mmCIF file with all atom_site columns, C-alpha atoms in Angstrom:
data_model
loop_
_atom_site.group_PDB
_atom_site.id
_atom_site.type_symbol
_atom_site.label_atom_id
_atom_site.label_alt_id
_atom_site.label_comp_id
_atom_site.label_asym_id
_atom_site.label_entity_id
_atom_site.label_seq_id
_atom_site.pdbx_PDB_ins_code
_atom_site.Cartn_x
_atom_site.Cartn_y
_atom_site.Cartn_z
_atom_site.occupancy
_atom_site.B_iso_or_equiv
_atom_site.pdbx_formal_charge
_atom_site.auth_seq_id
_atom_site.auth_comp_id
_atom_site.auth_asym_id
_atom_site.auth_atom_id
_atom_site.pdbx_PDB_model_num
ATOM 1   C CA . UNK A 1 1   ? 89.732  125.781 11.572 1.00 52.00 ? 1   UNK A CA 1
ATOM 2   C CA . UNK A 1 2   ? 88.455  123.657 14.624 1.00 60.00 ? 2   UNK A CA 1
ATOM 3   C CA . UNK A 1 3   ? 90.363  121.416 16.303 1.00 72.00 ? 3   UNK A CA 1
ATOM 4   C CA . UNK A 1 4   ? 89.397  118.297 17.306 1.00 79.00 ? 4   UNK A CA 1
ATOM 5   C CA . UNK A 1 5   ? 91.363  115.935 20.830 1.00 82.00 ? 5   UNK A CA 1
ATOM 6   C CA . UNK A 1 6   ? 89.585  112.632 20.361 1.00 81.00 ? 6   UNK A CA 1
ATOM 7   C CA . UNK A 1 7   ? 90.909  109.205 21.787 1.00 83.00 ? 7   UNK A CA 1
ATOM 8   C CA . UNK A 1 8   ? 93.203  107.346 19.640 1.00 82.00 ? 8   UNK A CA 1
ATOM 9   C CA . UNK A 1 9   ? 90.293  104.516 19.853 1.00 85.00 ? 9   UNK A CA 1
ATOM 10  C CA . UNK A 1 10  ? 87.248  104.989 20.533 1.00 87.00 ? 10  UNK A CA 1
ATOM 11  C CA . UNK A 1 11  ? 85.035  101.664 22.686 1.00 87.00 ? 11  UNK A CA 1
ATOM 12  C CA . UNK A 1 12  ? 82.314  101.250 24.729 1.00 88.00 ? 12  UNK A CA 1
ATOM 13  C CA . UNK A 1 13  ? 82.584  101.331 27.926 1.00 88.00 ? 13  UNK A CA 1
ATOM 14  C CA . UNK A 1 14  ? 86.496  101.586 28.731 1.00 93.00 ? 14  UNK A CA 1
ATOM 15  C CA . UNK A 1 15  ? 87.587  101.462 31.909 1.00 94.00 ? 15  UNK A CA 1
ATOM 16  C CA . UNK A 1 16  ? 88.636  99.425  34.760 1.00 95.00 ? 16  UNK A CA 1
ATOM 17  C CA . UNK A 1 17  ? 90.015  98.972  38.512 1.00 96.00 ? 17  UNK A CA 1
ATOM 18  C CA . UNK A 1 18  ? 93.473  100.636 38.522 1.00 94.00 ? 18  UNK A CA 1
ATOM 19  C CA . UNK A 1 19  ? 94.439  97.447  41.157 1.00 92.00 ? 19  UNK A CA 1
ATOM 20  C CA . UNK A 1 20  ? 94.185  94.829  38.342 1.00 94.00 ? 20  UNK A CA 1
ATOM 21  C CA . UNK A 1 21  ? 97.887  94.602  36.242 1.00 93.00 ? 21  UNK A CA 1
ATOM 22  C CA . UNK A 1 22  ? 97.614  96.222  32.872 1.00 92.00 ? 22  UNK A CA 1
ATOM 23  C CA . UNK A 1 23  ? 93.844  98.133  33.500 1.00 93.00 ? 23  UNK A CA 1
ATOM 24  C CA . UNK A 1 24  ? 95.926  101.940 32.806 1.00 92.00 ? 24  UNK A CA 1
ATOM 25  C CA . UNK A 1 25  ? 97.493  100.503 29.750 1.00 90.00 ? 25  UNK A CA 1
ATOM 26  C CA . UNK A 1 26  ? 94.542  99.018  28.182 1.00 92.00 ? 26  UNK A CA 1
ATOM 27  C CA . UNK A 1 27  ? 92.108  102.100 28.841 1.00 93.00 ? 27  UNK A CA 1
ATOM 28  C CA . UNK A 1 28  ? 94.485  104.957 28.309 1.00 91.00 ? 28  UNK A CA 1
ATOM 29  C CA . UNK A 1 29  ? 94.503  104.349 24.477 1.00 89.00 ? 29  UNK A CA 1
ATOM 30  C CA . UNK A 1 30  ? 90.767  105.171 24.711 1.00 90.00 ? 30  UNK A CA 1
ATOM 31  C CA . UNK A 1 31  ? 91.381  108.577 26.614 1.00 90.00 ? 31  UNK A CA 1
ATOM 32  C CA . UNK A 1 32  ? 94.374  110.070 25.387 1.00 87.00 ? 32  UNK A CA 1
ATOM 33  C CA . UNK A 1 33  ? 94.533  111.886 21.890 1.00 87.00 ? 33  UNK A CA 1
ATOM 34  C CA . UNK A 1 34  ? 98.505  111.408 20.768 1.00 84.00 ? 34  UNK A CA 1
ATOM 35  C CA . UNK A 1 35  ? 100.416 112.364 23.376 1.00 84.00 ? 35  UNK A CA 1
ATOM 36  C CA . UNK A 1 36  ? 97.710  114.044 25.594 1.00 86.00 ? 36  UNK A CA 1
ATOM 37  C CA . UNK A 1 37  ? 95.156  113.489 27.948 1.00 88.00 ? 37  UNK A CA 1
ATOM 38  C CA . UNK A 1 38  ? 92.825  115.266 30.362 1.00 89.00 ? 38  UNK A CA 1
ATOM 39  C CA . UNK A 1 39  ? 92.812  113.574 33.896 1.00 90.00 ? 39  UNK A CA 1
ATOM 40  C CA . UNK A 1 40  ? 89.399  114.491 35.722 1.00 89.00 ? 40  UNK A CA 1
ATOM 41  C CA . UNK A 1 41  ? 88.531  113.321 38.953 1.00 85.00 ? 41  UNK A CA 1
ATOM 42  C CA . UNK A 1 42  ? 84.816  112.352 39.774 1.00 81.00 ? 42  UNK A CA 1
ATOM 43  C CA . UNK A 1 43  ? 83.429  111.827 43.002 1.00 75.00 ? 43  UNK A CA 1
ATOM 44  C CA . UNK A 1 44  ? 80.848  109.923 44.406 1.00 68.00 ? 44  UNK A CA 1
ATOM 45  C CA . UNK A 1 45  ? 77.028  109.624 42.924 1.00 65.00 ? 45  UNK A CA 1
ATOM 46  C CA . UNK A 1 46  ? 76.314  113.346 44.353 1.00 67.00 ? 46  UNK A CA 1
ATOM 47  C CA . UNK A 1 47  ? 78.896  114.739 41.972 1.00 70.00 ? 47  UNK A CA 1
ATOM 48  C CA . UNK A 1 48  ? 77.337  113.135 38.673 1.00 68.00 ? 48  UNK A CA 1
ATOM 49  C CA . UNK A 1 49  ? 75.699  116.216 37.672 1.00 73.00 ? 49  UNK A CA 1
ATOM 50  C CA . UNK A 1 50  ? 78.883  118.310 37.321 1.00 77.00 ? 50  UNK A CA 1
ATOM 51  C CA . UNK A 1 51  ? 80.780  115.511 36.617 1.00 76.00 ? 51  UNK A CA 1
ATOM 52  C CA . UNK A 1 52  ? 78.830  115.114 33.442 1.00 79.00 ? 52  UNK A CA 1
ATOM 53  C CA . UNK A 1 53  ? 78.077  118.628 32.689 1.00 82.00 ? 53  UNK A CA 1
ATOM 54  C CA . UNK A 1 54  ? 82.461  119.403 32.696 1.00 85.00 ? 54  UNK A CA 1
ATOM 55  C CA . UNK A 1 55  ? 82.754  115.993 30.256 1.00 84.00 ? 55  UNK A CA 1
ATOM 56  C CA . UNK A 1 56  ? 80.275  117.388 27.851 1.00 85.00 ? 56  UNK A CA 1
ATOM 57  C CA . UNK A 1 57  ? 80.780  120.884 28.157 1.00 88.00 ? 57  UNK A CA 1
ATOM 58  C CA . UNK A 1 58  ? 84.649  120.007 26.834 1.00 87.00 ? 58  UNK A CA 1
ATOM 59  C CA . UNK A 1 59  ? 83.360  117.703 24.225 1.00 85.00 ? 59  UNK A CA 1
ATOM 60  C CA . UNK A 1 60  ? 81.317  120.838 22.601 1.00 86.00 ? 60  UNK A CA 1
ATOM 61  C CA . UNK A 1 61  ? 84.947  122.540 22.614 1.00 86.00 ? 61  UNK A CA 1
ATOM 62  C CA . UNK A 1 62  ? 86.530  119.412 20.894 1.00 85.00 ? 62  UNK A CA 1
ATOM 63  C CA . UNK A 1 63  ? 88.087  118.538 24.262 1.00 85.00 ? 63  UNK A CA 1
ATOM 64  C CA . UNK A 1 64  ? 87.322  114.717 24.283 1.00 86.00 ? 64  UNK A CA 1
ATOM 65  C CA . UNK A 1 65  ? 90.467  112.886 24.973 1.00 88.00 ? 65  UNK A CA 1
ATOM 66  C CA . UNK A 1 66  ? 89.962  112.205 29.147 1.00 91.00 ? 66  UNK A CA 1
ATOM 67  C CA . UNK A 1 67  ? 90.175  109.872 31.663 1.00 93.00 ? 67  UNK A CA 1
ATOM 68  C CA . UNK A 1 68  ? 87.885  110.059 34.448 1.00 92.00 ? 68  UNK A CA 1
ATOM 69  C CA . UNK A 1 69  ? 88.903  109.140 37.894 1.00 91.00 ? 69  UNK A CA 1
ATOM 70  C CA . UNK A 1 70  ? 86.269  107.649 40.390 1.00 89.00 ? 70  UNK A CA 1
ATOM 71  C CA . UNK A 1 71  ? 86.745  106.192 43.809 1.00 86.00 ? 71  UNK A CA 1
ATOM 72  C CA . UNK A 1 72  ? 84.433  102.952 42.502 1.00 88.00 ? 72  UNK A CA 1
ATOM 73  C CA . UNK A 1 73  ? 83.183  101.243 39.625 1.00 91.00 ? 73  UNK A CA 1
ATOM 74  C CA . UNK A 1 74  ? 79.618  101.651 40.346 1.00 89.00 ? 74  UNK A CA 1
ATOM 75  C CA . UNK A 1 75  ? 80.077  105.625 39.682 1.00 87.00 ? 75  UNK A CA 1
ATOM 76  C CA . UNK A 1 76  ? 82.011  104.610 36.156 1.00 90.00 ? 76  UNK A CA 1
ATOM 77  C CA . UNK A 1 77  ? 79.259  102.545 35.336 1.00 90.00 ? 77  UNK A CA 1
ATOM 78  C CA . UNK A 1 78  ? 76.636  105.466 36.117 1.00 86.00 ? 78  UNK A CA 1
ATOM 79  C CA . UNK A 1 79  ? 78.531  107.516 33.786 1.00 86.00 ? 79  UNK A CA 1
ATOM 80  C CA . UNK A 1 80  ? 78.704  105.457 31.152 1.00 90.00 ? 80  UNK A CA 1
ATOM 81  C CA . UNK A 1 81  ? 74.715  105.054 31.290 1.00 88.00 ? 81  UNK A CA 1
ATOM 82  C CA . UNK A 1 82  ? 75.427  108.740 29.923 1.00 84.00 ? 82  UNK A CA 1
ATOM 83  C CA . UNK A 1 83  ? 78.002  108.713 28.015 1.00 87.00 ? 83  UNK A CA 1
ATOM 84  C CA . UNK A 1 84  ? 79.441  105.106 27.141 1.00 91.00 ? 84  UNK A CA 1
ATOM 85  C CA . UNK A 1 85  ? 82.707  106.046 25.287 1.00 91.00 ? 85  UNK A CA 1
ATOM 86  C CA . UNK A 1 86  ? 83.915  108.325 28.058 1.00 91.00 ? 86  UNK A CA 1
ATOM 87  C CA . UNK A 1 87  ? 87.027  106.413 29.492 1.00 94.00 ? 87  UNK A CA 1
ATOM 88  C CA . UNK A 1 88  ? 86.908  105.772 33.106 1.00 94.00 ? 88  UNK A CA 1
ATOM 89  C CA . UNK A 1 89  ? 89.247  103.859 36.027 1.00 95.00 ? 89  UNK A CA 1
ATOM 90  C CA . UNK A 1 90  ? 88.543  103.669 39.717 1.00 93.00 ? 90  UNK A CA 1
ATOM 91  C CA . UNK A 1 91  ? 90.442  102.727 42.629 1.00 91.00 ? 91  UNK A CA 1
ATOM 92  C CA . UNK A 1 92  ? 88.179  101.488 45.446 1.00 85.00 ? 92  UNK A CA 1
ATOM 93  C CA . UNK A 1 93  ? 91.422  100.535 47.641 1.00 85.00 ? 93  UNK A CA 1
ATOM 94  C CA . UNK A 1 94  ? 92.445  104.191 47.646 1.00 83.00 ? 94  UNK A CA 1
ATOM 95  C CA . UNK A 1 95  ? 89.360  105.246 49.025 1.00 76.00 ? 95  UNK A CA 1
ATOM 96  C CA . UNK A 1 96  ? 88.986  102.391 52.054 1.00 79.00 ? 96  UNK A CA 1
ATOM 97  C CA . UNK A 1 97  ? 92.788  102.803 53.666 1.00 75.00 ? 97  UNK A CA 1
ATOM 98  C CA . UNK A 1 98  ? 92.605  104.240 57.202 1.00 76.00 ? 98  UNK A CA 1
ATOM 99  C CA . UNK A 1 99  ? 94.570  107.242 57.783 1.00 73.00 ? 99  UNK A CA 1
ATOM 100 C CA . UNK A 1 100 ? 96.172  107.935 61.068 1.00 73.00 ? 100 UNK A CA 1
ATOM 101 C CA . UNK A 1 101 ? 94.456  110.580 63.379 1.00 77.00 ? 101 UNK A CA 1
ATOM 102 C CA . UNK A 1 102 ? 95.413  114.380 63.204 1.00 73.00 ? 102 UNK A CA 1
ATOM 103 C CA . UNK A 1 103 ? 94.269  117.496 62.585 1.00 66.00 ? 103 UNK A CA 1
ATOM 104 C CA . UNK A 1 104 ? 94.894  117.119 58.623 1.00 67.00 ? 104 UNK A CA 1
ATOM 105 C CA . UNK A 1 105 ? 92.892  114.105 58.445 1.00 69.00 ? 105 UNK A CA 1
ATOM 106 C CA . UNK A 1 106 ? 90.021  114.950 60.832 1.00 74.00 ? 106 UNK A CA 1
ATOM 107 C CA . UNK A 1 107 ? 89.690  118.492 59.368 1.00 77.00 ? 107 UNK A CA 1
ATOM 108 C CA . UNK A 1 108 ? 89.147  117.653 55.717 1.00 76.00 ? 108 UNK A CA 1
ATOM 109 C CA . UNK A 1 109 ? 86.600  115.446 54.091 1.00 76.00 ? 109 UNK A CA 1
ATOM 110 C CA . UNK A 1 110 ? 88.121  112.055 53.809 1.00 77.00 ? 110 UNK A CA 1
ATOM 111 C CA . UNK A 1 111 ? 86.706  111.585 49.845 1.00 76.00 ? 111 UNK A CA 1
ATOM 112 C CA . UNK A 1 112 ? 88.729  114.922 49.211 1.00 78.00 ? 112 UNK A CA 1
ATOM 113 C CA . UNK A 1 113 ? 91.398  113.371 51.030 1.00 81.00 ? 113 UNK A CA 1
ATOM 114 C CA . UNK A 1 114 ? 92.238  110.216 49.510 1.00 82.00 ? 114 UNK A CA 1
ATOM 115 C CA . UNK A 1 115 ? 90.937  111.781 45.470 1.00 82.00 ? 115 UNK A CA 1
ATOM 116 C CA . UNK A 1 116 ? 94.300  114.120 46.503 1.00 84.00 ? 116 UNK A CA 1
ATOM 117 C CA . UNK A 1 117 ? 96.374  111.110 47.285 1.00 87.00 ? 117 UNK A CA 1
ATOM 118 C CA . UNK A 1 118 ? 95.364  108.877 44.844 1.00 89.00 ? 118 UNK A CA 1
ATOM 119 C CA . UNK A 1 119 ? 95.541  111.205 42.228 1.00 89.00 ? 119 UNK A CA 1
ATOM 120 C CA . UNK A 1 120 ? 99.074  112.282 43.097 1.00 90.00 ? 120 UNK A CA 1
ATOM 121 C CA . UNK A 1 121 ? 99.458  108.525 42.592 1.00 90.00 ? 121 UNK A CA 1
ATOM 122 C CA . UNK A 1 122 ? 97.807  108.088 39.378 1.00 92.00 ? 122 UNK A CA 1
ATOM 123 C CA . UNK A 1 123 ? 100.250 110.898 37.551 1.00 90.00 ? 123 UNK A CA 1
ATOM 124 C CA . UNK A 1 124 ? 103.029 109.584 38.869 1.00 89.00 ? 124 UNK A CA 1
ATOM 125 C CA . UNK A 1 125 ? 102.137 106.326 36.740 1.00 88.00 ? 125 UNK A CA 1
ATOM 126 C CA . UNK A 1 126 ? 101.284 107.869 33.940 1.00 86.00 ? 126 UNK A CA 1
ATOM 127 C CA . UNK A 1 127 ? 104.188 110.567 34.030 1.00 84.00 ? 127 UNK A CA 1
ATOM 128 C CA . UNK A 1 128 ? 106.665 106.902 34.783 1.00 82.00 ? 128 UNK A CA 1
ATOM 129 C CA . UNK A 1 129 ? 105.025 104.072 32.728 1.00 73.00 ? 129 UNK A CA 1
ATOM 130 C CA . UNK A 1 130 ? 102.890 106.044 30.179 1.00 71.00 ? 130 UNK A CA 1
ATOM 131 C CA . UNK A 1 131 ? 103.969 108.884 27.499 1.00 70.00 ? 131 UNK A CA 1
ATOM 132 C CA . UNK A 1 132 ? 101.198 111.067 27.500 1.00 66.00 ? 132 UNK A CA 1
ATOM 133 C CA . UNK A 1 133 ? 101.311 114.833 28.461 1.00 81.00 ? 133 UNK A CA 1
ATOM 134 C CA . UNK A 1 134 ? 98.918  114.865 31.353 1.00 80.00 ? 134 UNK A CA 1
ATOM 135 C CA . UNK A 1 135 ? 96.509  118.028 31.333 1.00 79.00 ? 135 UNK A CA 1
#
């Protein structure tokens, strides 16, 4: 027998700006599958290609129940050109804060940088407000 993760509802287009009260609420019922969900963090619009060919290479294995993680809406909106039931939130604010100078910060790309931080961020909200098992 095969089994299937799907999202516990399935829309168009679910998403939002992780700033704005009650956006991780409203779209994690379209990513997680029970209690689970795959977090997957997508970069900018030079990292659509893999991006999409990870989303739909764990759809063919029944793997469907994710929530993608962009730095801005405009790359949520390219992937839902694609595929429009995929959930996806972004956090532009993350991505524009300054970090102080240092070796760590001037050493590593600053995209790679805040994705790390933010997404630190983002599971602690889910592991604190939300029930899912985060994969």
């Amino acid at each position: 027998a095969r089994f299937e993760y799907v999202p516990d509802r399935i829309v168009r287009e679910p998403g939002g700006d992780l700033d704005e009260p009650g956006t991780l609420s409203r779209v994690l019922v379209s990513a997680a599958s029970g209690p689970e969900v795959m977090l997957l963090c997508v970069g900018g619009e030079g990292s659509m290609r893999m991006g999409a060919n990870l989303v739909l290479n764990l759809a063919a294995l029944g793997l469907r129940h994710m929530l993608l993680f962009a730095p801005s809406g405009e790359v949520c909106r390219s992937v839902w050109e694609v595929l429009p039931t995929v959930a996806c939130v972004w956090q532009p604010r993350a991505f524009r804060r300054k970090r102080p100078h240092s070796l760590y910060n001037t050493q590593f790309s600053p995209i790679a940088l805040a994705f790390f931080e933010a997404r630190k961020l983002l599971l602690e909200r889910l592991a604190l407000l939300h029930p899912p098992n985060v994969l």
